[in-house]
Coordinates of N, CA and C in Angstrom, one line a residue:
M246 N -124.8 46.7 32.2 CA -124.8 47.8 32.6 C -123.2 48.2 33.4
N247 N -122.7 49.7 32.8 CA -121.6 49.1 34.0 C -122.1 50.2 36.3
F248 N -121.4 50.0 36.3 CA -122.1 50.5 37.3 C -122.2 52.2 37.8
L249 N -121.2 52.5 37.1 CA -121.0 54.5 37.1 C -120.3 54.7 36.8
K250 N -120.3 56.0 35.6 CA -120.0 56.6 34.4 C -120.2 58.2 35.4
A251 N -119.0 58.1 35.2 CA -118.6 60.5 35.7 C -117.1 60.8 35.1
E252 N -116.8 61.9 35.7 CA -115.6 62.3 34.6 C -114.8 62.5 36.4
W253 N -113.9 62.2 36.3 CA -112.6 62.7 37.8 C -112.7 63.2 37.0
K254 N -112.0 64.9 37.9 CA -111.0 66.2 37.1 C -110.4 66.5 38.3
N255 N -109.1 67.1 38.2 CA -108.0 68.0 39.0 C -108.2 66.9 40.4
L256 N -107.0 65.4 39.9 CA -107.0 64.6 40.8 C -104.8 65.2 41.7
A257 N -105.6 65.8 43.3 CA -105.0 66.0 44.2 C -103.7 64.2 44.7
L258 N -102.5 64.5 43.8 CA -102.4 63.1 45.0 C -100.7 63.0 45.9
F259 N -101.4 63.1 46.7 CA -100.5 63.4 48.0 C -99.4 61.6 48.2
N260 N -98.1 61.4 47.9 CA -97.9 59.8 48.2 C -96.7 60.3 48.6
Y261 N -96.6 58.8 49.8 CA -95.8 58.9 51.0 C -95.8 57.4 51.2
E262 N -94.6 57.1 51.1 CA -94.2 56.4 51.1 C -94.2 55.6 52.7
V263 N -94.2 54.2 52.9 CA -94.6 53.7 54.5 C -93.8 52.5 54.3
D264 N -93.5 52.0 55.7 CA -93.2 50.5 56.0 C -95.0 49.5 55.5
A265 N -94.7 48.4 54.7 CA -96.0 47.2 53.6 C -96.7 47.3 55.3
K266 N -96.3 46.5 56.2 CA -96.0 45.5 57.6 C -97.5 46.6 58.2
I267 N -97.7 47.9 58.1 CA -98.2 48.0 58.4 C -100.2 48.3 57.3
L268 N -99.9 48.2 56.2 CA -100.9 47.1 55.5 C -101.1 46.0 55.3
E269 N -101.1 45.6 55.8 CA -101.7 43.8 55.8 C -102.5 44.1 56.2
K270 N -103.0 44.4 57.6 CA -104.3 44.2 58.1 C -105.5 44.8 56.9
Y271 N -104.8 45.3 55.7 CA -106.3 45.9 54.5 C -106.3 45.1 53.4
L272 N -104.9 44.2 53.6 CA -104.7 43.5 51.8 C -105.8 42.6 52.0
P273 N -105.8 42.6 50.3 CA -107.6 41.7 50.4 C -106.9 40.7 49.7
A274 N -108.1 39.1 50.6 CA -107.1 37.9 50.0 C -107.4 38.1 48.0
G275 N -105.5 36.6 48.1 CA -105.8 36.8 46.8 C -105.1 38.1 46.3
T276 N -105.1 39.7 46.5 CA -104.1 40.2 46.0 C -102.7 40.3 47.1
E277 N -101.7 41.8 46.5 CA -100.4 41.2 47.4 C -99.4 43.5 47.7
I278 N -99.4 43.6 48.2 CA -98.2 44.8 48.2 C -97.5 44.7 47.2
D279 N -98.6 46.4 46.2 CA -97.9 47.1 44.7 C -96.0 48.1 45.3
I280 N -95.2 48.0 44.6 CA -93.9 48.8 45.2 C -93.9 49.5 43.9
W281 N -93.1 50.6 43.6 CA -92.4 51.4 43.6 C -91.1 51.8 43.8
N282 N -89.7 51.3 42.8 CA -88.6 51.5 43.0 C -88.3 51.2 45.2
N283 N -89.5 49.8 44.9 CA -88.5 49.6 46.4 C -89.2 50.2 47.3
K284 N -90.4 51.4 47.4 CA -91.1 51.6 48.1 C -92.9 51.5 48.0
C285 N -93.4 51.8 48.9 CA -94.7 51.2 48.9 C -94.9 52.6 49.6
Y286 N -96.3 52.6 49.2 CA -96.5 53.9 48.8 C -97.7 54.4 49.9
V287 N -98.7 55.3 50.3 CA -100.0 55.3 50.1 C -100.5 56.7 49.9
S288 N -101.7 57.0 49.1 CA -101.8 57.9 48.5 C -103.6 59.0 49.4
L289 N -103.2 59.7 50.1 CA -103.8 60.9 49.7 C -104.3 61.5 48.5
V290 N -105.7 62.0 47.8 CA -106.2 62.4 47.1 C -107.1 62.5 47.3
G291 N -107.3 63.9 46.8 CA -108.5 64.6 46.0 C -108.8 64.8 44.6
F292 N -110.1 65.3 44.2 CA -110.4 65.7 43.3 C -111.8 65.7 43.4
M293 N -112.4 65.7 42.0 CA -113.8 66.0 41.7 C -115.0 64.7 40.9
F294 N -115.6 64.3 40.9 CA -116.7 63.9 40.1 C -118.0 64.9 39.9
Q295 N -117.8 64.9 38.1 CA -118.4 65.5 37.3 C -119.4 64.9 36.0
N296 N -120.6 65.2 36.0 CA -121.6 64.0 35.6 C -121.9 62.6 35.9
T297 N -122.2 62.8 36.5 CA -121.8 61.4 37.5 C -123.1 61.1 37.1
K298 N -123.4 59.2 36.7 CA -124.1 58.4 36.3 C -124.4 57.3 37.1
V299 N -124.5 57.0 37.4 CA -125.1 55.5 38.5 C -126.4 54.8 37.9
L300 N -125.7 53.7 37.2 CA -126.8 53.0 36.8 C -126.9 53.0 36.2
G301 N -126.5 54.3 35.0 CA -126.8 55.1 34.2 C -127.5 56.0 34.5
L302 N -128.1 56.0 35.6 CA -128.9 57.6 36.2 C -128.3 58.6 37.0
K303 N -128.2 59.3 35.9 CA -127.7 61.2 37.0 C -129.2 61.3 38.3
V304 N -128.4 60.9 39.2 CA -128.7 60.9 40.7 C -128.6 62.4 41.3
P305 N -130.7 63.4 40.9 CA -130.2 64.6 41.8 C -129.8 65.1 42.7
F306 N -128.9 66.4 42.5 CA -128.0 66.2 43.8 C -126.7 66.1 43.9
H307 N -126.6 64.6 42.8 CA -125.6 64.3 43.6 C -124.7 63.7 42.2
V308 N -124.5 64.5 40.9 CA -124.0 64.9 39.8 C -122.8 65.6 39.8
D309 N -122.3 66.6 40.4 CA -120.8 67.5 41.0 C -120.3 67.1 42.2
F310 N -119.6 66.6 42.2 CA -119.2 66.7 44.5 C -117.7 66.3 44.8
E311 N -117.4 66.6 45.3 CA -116.2 66.5 45.9 C -115.4 65.1 46.2
E312 N -114.4 64.4 46.1 CA -114.6 63.0 46.6 C -112.6 63.5 47.4
V313 N -112.4 62.9 49.2 CA -110.6 62.2 49.6 C -110.7 61.9 49.5
N314 N -109.9 60.5 48.9 CA -109.8 59.5 50.0 C -108.3 59.4 49.8
L315 N -108.0 58.2 50.8 CA -106.6 57.6 51.4 C -107.2 56.1 50.9
R316 N -105.4 55.8 50.3 CA -105.5 54.3 49.3 C -104.1 53.8 49.5
F317 N -104.5 53.0 48.8 CA -102.7 52.3 48.5 C -103.1 51.4 47.0
Y318 N -101.5 50.5 47.4 CA -101.8 50.1 46.0 C -101.0 48.7 46.1
V319 N -102.3 48.1 45.2 CA -101.7 46.0 44.6 C -101.8 45.9 43.9
K320 N -101.7 44.2 43.8 CA -102.0 43.8 41.8 C -101.9 41.7 42.9
R321 N -102.5 41.8 42.0 CA -103.4 40.8 40.9 C -102.4 39.8 40.4
F322 N -102.1 38.1 40.2 CA -102.4 37.7 38.9 C -103.4 36.7 39.0
E323 N -103.4 36.2 37.5 CA -104.4 35.7 36.9 C -104.6 35.7 35.4
N324 N -104.5 35.0 34.5 CA -104.6 33.9 33.5 C -103.1 35.2 32.4
G325 N -102.3 34.6 33.8 CA -100.7 35.1 32.9 C -100.5 36.3 33.1
E326 N -101.1 37.2 33.8 CA -100.7 38.6 33.5 C -101.0 39.0 35.3
W327 N -100.7 40.7 35.8 CA -100.6 40.7 37.0 C -101.3 42.0 36.3
K328 N -102.7 42.7 36.7 CA -103.5 43.7 37.3 C -103.2 44.2 38.5
R329 N -103.1 45.4 38.1 CA -102.7 46.1 39.1 C -104.0 46.9 39.5
G330 N -103.9 47.7 40.7 CA -105.3 48.1 41.7 C -104.8 48.9 42.8
V331 N -105.6 49.4 44.2 CA -106.3 50.4 44.3 C -106.4 49.3 45.5
V332 N -107.0 50.0 46.6 CA -107.4 49.2 48.1 C -108.1 50.9 48.5
F333 N -108.9 51.4 49.4 CA -108.9 52.3 50.0 C -108.7 52.2 50.8
I334 N -108.4 53.5 52.2 CA -109.0 53.2 53.6 C -109.8 53.6 53.6
K335 N -110.1 54.8 53.4 CA -111.5 55.3 53.4 C -111.8 56.2 52.0
E336 N -113.3 56.1 51.8 CA -113.8 57.5 50.9 C -114.7 58.4 51.3
I337 N -113.8 59.3 51.2 CA -115.3 61.2 52.3 C -115.3 61.6 51.1
V338 N -116.7 62.1 50.8 CA -117.6 62.6 49.5 C -118.8 63.5 50.3
P339 N -119.4 64.7 50.3 CA -120.7 65.2 50.9 C -121.4 64.5 50.3
K340 N -121.8 63.6 49.5 CA -122.9 63.7 49.5 C -124.0 61.2 50.5
K341 N -124.6 62.1 51.0 CA -125.5 60.7 51.9 C -125.5 59.5 50.9
A342 N -126.3 59.0 49.6 CA -127.0 58.7 49.0 C -125.7 57.4 47.8
I343 N -124.3 58.9 47.7 CA -123.0 58.2 47.6 C -122.2 56.9 48.4
T344 N -122.4 57.5 50.1 CA -122.2 57.0 50.3 C -122.4 55.4 51.0
F345 N -124.0 55.4 51.1 CA -125.1 54.5 50.6 C -125.2 53.3 50.2
I346 N -125.1 54.3 48.6 CA -124.8 52.8 47.7 C -123.5 51.8 47.2
A347 N -122.3 52.8 47.3 CA -121.1 52.1 47.7 C -120.9 51.5 48.6
N348 N -121.0 52.0 49.7 CA -121.2 50.2 50.9 C -121.5 49.5 50.6
T349 N -123.0 49.8 50.4 CA -124.2 49.3 50.1 C -123.3 47.9 49.2
L350 N -123.5 48.2 47.8 CA -123.2 46.9 47.2 C -121.8 46.7 46.7
Y351 N -120.7 48.3 47.6 CA -119.6 46.8 46.8 C -119.4 47.1 48.1
Q352 N -119.5 47.1 49.3 CA -119.4 47.0 50.5 C -117.4 47.9 50.9
E353 N -117.8 49.0 50.3 CA -116.0 49.8 50.5 C -116.9 51.1 51.3
H354 N -115.8 51.9 52.5 CA -115.4 52.4 53.9 C -115.3 54.0 52.8
Y355 N -117.0 54.8 52.6 CA -117.3 55.6 52.7 C -117.9 55.8 53.7
E356 N -117.8 57.2 53.5 CA -117.7 58.4 55.0 C -118.1 59.9 54.1
T357 N -119.4 60.0 54.8 CA -119.9 61.3 54.7 C -119.7 62.3 55.2
Q358 N -119.0 63.6 54.8 CA -118.6 65.0 55.9 C -118.4 66.1 54.6
K359 N -119.4 67.4 55.5 CA -119.4 68.1 54.5 C -118.4 68.7 53.7
M360 N -117.7 68.6 52.9 CA -116.9 69.0 51.6 C -117.5 70.4 50.7
R361 N -116.0 70.7 50.9 CA -115.9 72.3 49.8 C -114.6 71.8 48.4
H362 N -115.1 73.4 47.9 CA -113.4 73.9 47.3 C -113.5 74.6 46.0
E363 N -112.3 74.5 46.1 CA -112.2 76.3 45.4 C -111.0 76.1 44.1
I364 N -110.9 76.6 42.5 CA -110.2 76.6 41.6 C -109.9 77.9 41.5
H365 N -108.6 78.3 41.6 CA -107.9 79.3 41.5 C -107.3 79.9 40.2
E366 N -107.4 80.5 38.8 CA -106.7 80.4 37.8 C -106.2 81.7 37.9
N367 N -105.1 82.4 37.6 CA -104.3 83.4 36.8 C -103.7 82.6 36.4
E368 N -102.7 84.9 35.7 CA -102.1 84.0 33.3 C -100.7 83.0 34.0
N369 N -100.3 82.4 35.2 CA -98.8 81.4 35.3 C -99.9 81.0 36.2
T370 N -100.8 80.1 36.7 CA -100.9 79.4 37.8 C -102.2 78.9 38.0
N371 N -102.8 76.9 39.0 CA -103.7 77.3 38.7 C -103.3 76.6 40.6
T372 N -104.6 77.3 41.5 CA -104.7 76.7 42.7 C -106.1 75.1 43.4
F373 N -105.7 74.3 43.4 CA -106.3 73.8 43.8 C -106.9 73.1 45.0
I374 N -107.8 73.7 46.2 CA -107.8 73.2 46.8 C -109.0 72.1 47.7
Y375 N -108.7 71.3 48.3 CA -110.4 70.6 48.7 C -110.2 70.7 50.3
Q376 N -111.8 70.3 51.3 CA -111.5 70.5 52.0 C -113.2 70.0 52.1
W377 N -112.5 69.3 53.9 CA -113.8 69.1 54.6 C -113.9 68.5 55.2
K378 N -115.0 68.6 57.0 CA -115.4 69.3 57.9 C -114.8 67.8 58.7
N379 N -115.1 67.7 60.0 CA -115.1 66.6 60.8 C -114.7 66.8 62.6
D380 N -115.7 67.1 62.8 CA -116.7 67.7 63.7 C -116.6 69.0 63.9
K381 N -115.7 70.4 64.0 CA -116.0 71.4 63.9 C -114.5 71.9 63.0
E382 N -114.0 71.1 62.7 CA -112.1 71.5 62.7 C -112.5 71.0 60.9
W383 N -111.7 72.1 60.2 CA -112.2 71.4 58.5 C -110.8 71.4 58.8
N384 N -110.7 70.2 57.3 CA -108.9 69.6 56.9 C -109.4 70.0 56.0
T385 N -108.0 70.4 54.9 CA -107.3 71.4 54.2 C -106.1 70.4 53.6
I386 N -106.5 70.4 51.5 CA -105.8 69.8 51.3 C -104.8 70.7 49.5
E387 N -104.1 71.4 49.3 CA -104.5 72.4 48.2 C -102.9 72.5 47.4
I388 N -103.3 72.7 45.8 CA -102.1 72.6 45.4 C -102.2 73.8 44.4
E389 N -100.6 73.8 43.8 CA -100.1 75.4 43.5 C -99.3 74.5 41.9
T390 N -99.7 75.1 40.7 CA -99.6 74.3 39.8 C -99.3 75.2 38.8
K391 N -98.7 74.5 37.7 CA -97.9 75.8 36.5 C -99.3 75.6 35.4
K392 N -99.7 76.0 34.5 CA -101.4 75.7 33.6 C -100.9 74.8 32.9
D393 N -99.2 74.4 32.0 CA -99.3 73.8 31.0 C -99.8 72.8 31.8
L394 N -100.2 71.7 30.5 CA -100.3 70.1 31.3 C -98.9 69.4 30.2
S395 N -98.5 68.6 30.8 CA -97.9 67.5 30.3 C -98.0 65.7 29.8
Q396 N -97.7 65.3 29.5 CA -97.6 63.6 29.1 C -97.0 63.4 30.6
I397 N -97.8 61.9 31.2 CA -97.4 61.2 32.2 C -95.7 60.6 31.6
E398 N -95.0 60.1 31.7 CA -93.9 58.8 31.4 C -94.3 57.9 31.5
I399 N -93.6 56.9 31.0 CA -94.2 55.5 31.0 C -92.7 55.2 32.2
D400 N -93.3 54.8 33.2 CA -92.2 53.6 33.8 C -92.0 54.3 35.2
S401 N -92.7 56.1 35.2 CA -92.3 56.9 36.0 C -92.7 57.1 36.9
E402 N -92.2 57.5 38.2 CA -93.4 57.7 39.7 C -94.9 57.9 39.5
A403 N -95.0 58.6 38.7 CA -96.9 59.5 38.3 C -97.3 58.1 37.1
E404 N -96.8 57.6 36.5 CA -97.2 56.8 36.2 C -97.9 55.6 36.7
F405 N -97.2 55.3 38.0 CA -97.5 53.8 39.2 C -97.9 54.6 40.0
I406 N -98.7 55.5 40.1 CA -99.3 56.8 40.7 C -101.0 56.4 40.1
T407 N -101.1 56.8 39.1 CA -102.2 57.0 37.8 C -102.5 55.9 37.3
E408 N -101.9 55.4 37.7 CA -102.2 53.9 35.9 C -102.8 52.4 36.7
H409 N -103.4 52.5 38.0 CA -103.7 51.8 38.6 C -105.3 50.9 37.9
Y410 N -105.5 49.5 37.1 CA -107.2 50.1 36.5 C -107.9 49.4 37.3
F411 N -107.8 48.2 38.1 CA -108.5 47.6 39.2 C -108.9 48.0 40.4
G412 N -110.2 47.9 41.1 CA -110.3 48.2 42.9 C -111.0 47.0 43.0
Y413 N -109.9 46.7 43.9 CA -109.9 45.8 45.3 C -110.7 45.7 46.7
T414 N -111.3 45.2 46.9 CA -112.1 45.7 48.3 C -111.8 44.3 49.6
K415 N -111.3 44.3 50.6 CA -111.1 43.1 51.5 C -112.9 43.0 52.0
I416 N -113.7 41.7 51.8 CA -114.6 41.9 52.4 C -115.0 40.9 53.6
D417 N -113.4 39.6 54.3 CA -113.2 38.8 55.0 C -112.3 38.7 54.8
E418 N -111.6 37.4 55.3 CA -110.7 37.0 55.1 C -110.0 36.0 53.9
K419 N -110.9 35.9 53.1 CA -111.1 34.9 52.7 C -112.2 35.5 50.4
T420 N -112.8 35.8 50.9 CA -113.5 36.9 49.9 C -112.4 38.8 49.6
T421 N -112.9 38.6 48.7 CA -112.4 40.5 48.0 C -113.2 40.3 46.9
F422 N -113.6 41.8 46.7 CA -114.7 42.5 45.5 C -113.7 43.1 44.6
E423 N -113.7 42.6 43.3 CA -112.7 42.6 42.3 C -113.5 44.0 41.2
Y424 N -113.6 44.8 41.2 CA -113.9 46.4 40.0 C -113.1 46.8 39.4
E425 N -113.3 46.9 37.3 CA -112.7 47.8 37.3 C -113.1 48.6 36.6
V426 N -111.9 49.8 36.5 CA -111.9 50.8 36.2 C -111.5 51.3 34.8
T427 N -112.0 51.8 33.6 CA -110.7 52.5 32.9 C -111.2 54.2 32.4
H428 N -110.2 54.0 32.1 CA -110.4 55.3 31.6 C -108.6 55.3 30.7
P429 N -108.6 56.7 30.4 CA -107.2 57.0 29.4 C -106.5 57.5 29.8
R430 N -105.3 57.4 29.7 CA -103.6 57.8 30.6 C -104.0 59.4 30.3
W431 N -103.9 60.3 31.3 CA -104.2 61.8 32.2 C -103.0 62.2 31.9
E432 N -102.6 62.9 31.6 CA -101.8 64.2 31.2 C -101.5 65.3 33.1
Q433 N -100.6 65.5 33.3 CA -100.3 66.5 34.6 C -100.2 67.6 34.3
M434 N -100.1 68.8 35.1 CA -99.7 69.8 35.6 C -98.5 69.9 36.9
K435 N -97.4 70.0 36.7 CA -96.0 70.5 37.8 C -97.1 71.4 38.4
V436 N -95.9 70.8 39.7 CA -96.6 71.1 40.3 C -95.8 71.8 41.2
L437 N -96.0 73.7 41.6 CA -95.6 74.3 43.0 C -95.0 74.4 43.9
N438 N -96.5 74.3 44.7 CA -96.5 74.2 45.7 C -97.7 73.7 46.5
H439 N -97.6 72.8 47.6 CA -98.5 72.0 47.6 C -98.3 72.2 49.7
R440 N -99.9 71.9 50.2 CA -99.8 71.4 50.9 C -101.0 71.2 52.2
V441 N -100.4 70.5 52.6 CA -101.9 69.8 53.1 C -101.6 70.0 55.2
D442 N -103.2 70.2 55.3 CA -103.6 70.4 56.8 C -104.9 69.7 57.6
I443 N -104.8 67.9 57.5 CA -105.0 67.5 58.4 C -104.7 66.7 59.4
D444 N -106.0 66.1 59.9 CA -105.9 65.3 61.5 C -105.4 63.8 61.2
F445 N -104.6 62.7 60.3 CA -104.2 62.0 60.2 C -105.8 60.6 60.8
E446 N -104.8 61.0 63.0 CA -105.2 60.5 63.7 C -106.8 60.3 63.2
K447 N -107.0 61.3 63.1 CA -108.7 61.4 63.2 C -110.0 60.8 62.0
N448 N -109.4 60.8 60.9 CA -110.0 61.4 59.7 C -109.1 59.2 59.4
Y449 N -108.3 58.9 59.9 CA -108.0 57.2 59.1 C -107.9 56.8 60.4
G450 N -107.6 57.0 61.5 CA -107.7 56.7 62.7 C -105.5 56.2 63.3
S451 N -105.4 55.2 64.9 CA -104.0 54.6 64.1 C -103.5 54.9 64.0
D452 N -103.0 54.0 62.7 CA -103.0 52.7 62.1 C -102.0 54.1 60.9
F453 N -102.4 56.0 60.6 CA -102.4 56.2 60.2 C -101.4 57.6 60.2
T454 N -100.9 57.9 62.2 CA -101.2 58.5 62.7 C -99.9 60.2 63.0
F455 N -99.2 58.3 62.2 CA -97.2 58.4 62.2 C -97.2 59.8 60.5
L456 N -97.8 59.7 59.9 CA -98.4 60.2 58.1 C -98.0 61.9 59.3
Q457 N -98.8 62.6 60.0 CA -99.3 63.4 60.8 C -97.6 64.6 60.6
T458 N -96.7 63.8 60.9 CA -95.3 64.4 60.7 C -95.1 64.5 59.7
Q459 N -95.2 63.1 58.7 CA -94.3 62.9 57.8 C -94.5 63.5 56.3
K460 N -93.3 64.2 55.6 CA -93.9 65.1 54.5 C -94.0 64.0 52.9
P461 N -95.1 64.2 52.7 CA -94.9 63.3 51.0 C -94.3 63.7 50.4
I462 N -93.3 62.3 49.8 CA -92.5 61.9 48.9 C -92.7 62.5 47.6
S463 N -94.0 63.0 47.0 CA -93.5 63.0 46.4 C -95.5 64.0 46.1
V464 N -95.5 64.5 44.7 CA -97.4 65.2 44.8 C -97.4 65.4 43.1
F465 N -98.9 65.0 43.0 CA -99.2 65.6 41.2 C -99.9 66.2 41.2
L466 N -100.4 66.4 40.8 CA -101.9 66.9 39.4 C -102.0 66.4 38.5
A467 N -102.8 65.2 38.7 CA -103.2 65.2 37.1 C -104.4 65.4 36.5
K468 N -104.6 66.1 35.6 CA -106.0 66.6 34.4 C -107.5 65.8 35.2
G469 N -106.8 64.7 34.2 CA -108.7 63.6 35.0 C -108.9 62.9 33.2
S470 N -110.2 62.4 33.9 CA -110.7 62.2 32.0 C -111.7 61.5 32.6
K471 N -112.4 61.6 31.6 CA -114.3 60.7 31.7 C -113.9 58.9 32.2
I472 N -114.5 58.4 33.2 CA -114.3 56.7 33.5 C -114.9 56.7 33.4
T473 N -115.0 55.2 33.2 CA -116.1 54.0 33.7 C -116.4 53.4 35.1
V474 N -116.9 53.2 36.0 CA -116.6 51.6 36.8 C -117.5 51.0 36.9
K475 N -116.5 49.1 36.7 CA -117.7 48.2 35.4 C -118.0 47.0 36.9
N476 N -118.8 46.3 36.8 CA -119.2 45.7 38.3 C -118.5 44.7 38.6
K477 N -118.8 44.8 39.7 CA -118.5 43.9 40.5 C -117.9 42.1 40.6
R478 N -116.7 41.9 40.9 CA -116.4 40.6 40.9 C -116.3 40.0 41.8
K479 N -116.3 38.9 42.3 CA -115.9 37.8 44.1 C -115.4 37.5 43.5
L480 N -114.4 37.1 44.7 CA -114.0 36.2 44.0 C -113.3 35.7 46.0
Q481 N -113.0 34.4 45.7 CA -112.6 33.6 47.4 C -111.8 33.0 47.3
S482 N -111.3 32.7 48.2 CA -110.0 31.7 48.6 C -108.8 31.6 47.8
V483 N -108.8 33.2 46.7 CA -107.5 32.8 46.0 C -106.3 33.7 46.8
P484 N -105.5 32.4 46.6 CA -103.9 32.9 47.3 C -103.0 33.5 46.9
A485 N -103.0 34.4 46.9 CA -102.2 35.7 46.6 C -100.5 35.1 46.2
K486 N -100.6 35.4 44.9 CA -99.0 33.8 44.4 C -97.5 34.7 44.9
Q487 N -97.5 35.8 45.8 CA -95.8 35.9 46.3 C -96.3 36.8 47.3
K488 N -94.6 36.8 48.2 CA -95.2 38.0 49.0 C -93.6 38.6 48.6
L489 N -93.7 40.4 48.3 CA -92.7 40.7 47.8 C -91.5 41.3 49.2
Y490 N -92.0 41.5 50.3 CA -91.3 41.6 51.6 C -91.5 41.2 52.8
A491 N -90.5 41.3 53.6 CA -90.3 40.6 54.7 C -91.3 40.3 55.5

């Protein structure tokens, strides 16, 4: 049985170029940093979980909810091919049961906060807003888009950001959890405007304080789709094939 089935909808992706060295301590054993056009990325991502089932069951009051995460991109060489995946620095959701299950079973880095979202549609544009509250302050990410959908081009930056089909979790220096995420290729909406109003240090720690004054190098809105998260697999003492950065 799959661990989770759901729909991921209206994914707002804010992408920052960073020095790969700051991510080394978060890197799971057996993986290495994945780069695109000589750039190392972290992404701030907000989206909706809808029609969520955990182990085949809908958990009352845990079917539709927001998530905001900070992630970076990795790859792992196995059986003659590269697997491309993501590693989460933190995932914020408004549901304590989701946090408990993910942190207990997958040893992920979920955190429960009060959250809300808005979608505004008019004749020509859509606006997507995701917010979460820590202490007394609301954090906000917002994207305004055109309404038309378009394909994400092969070998594009948007494809690199959206087409990673594995999740990796660092358990210790020698142990990694791997899980597969399946979904069709996504379509995107052209981004017209965006806004990021969050406290990076309060949310993600001092390693990411510098993002407070850094602008994203790209912003995308992916429409999303049905997804499946498969059961985890433990990888132990698996060295990375090589490093791609000094």
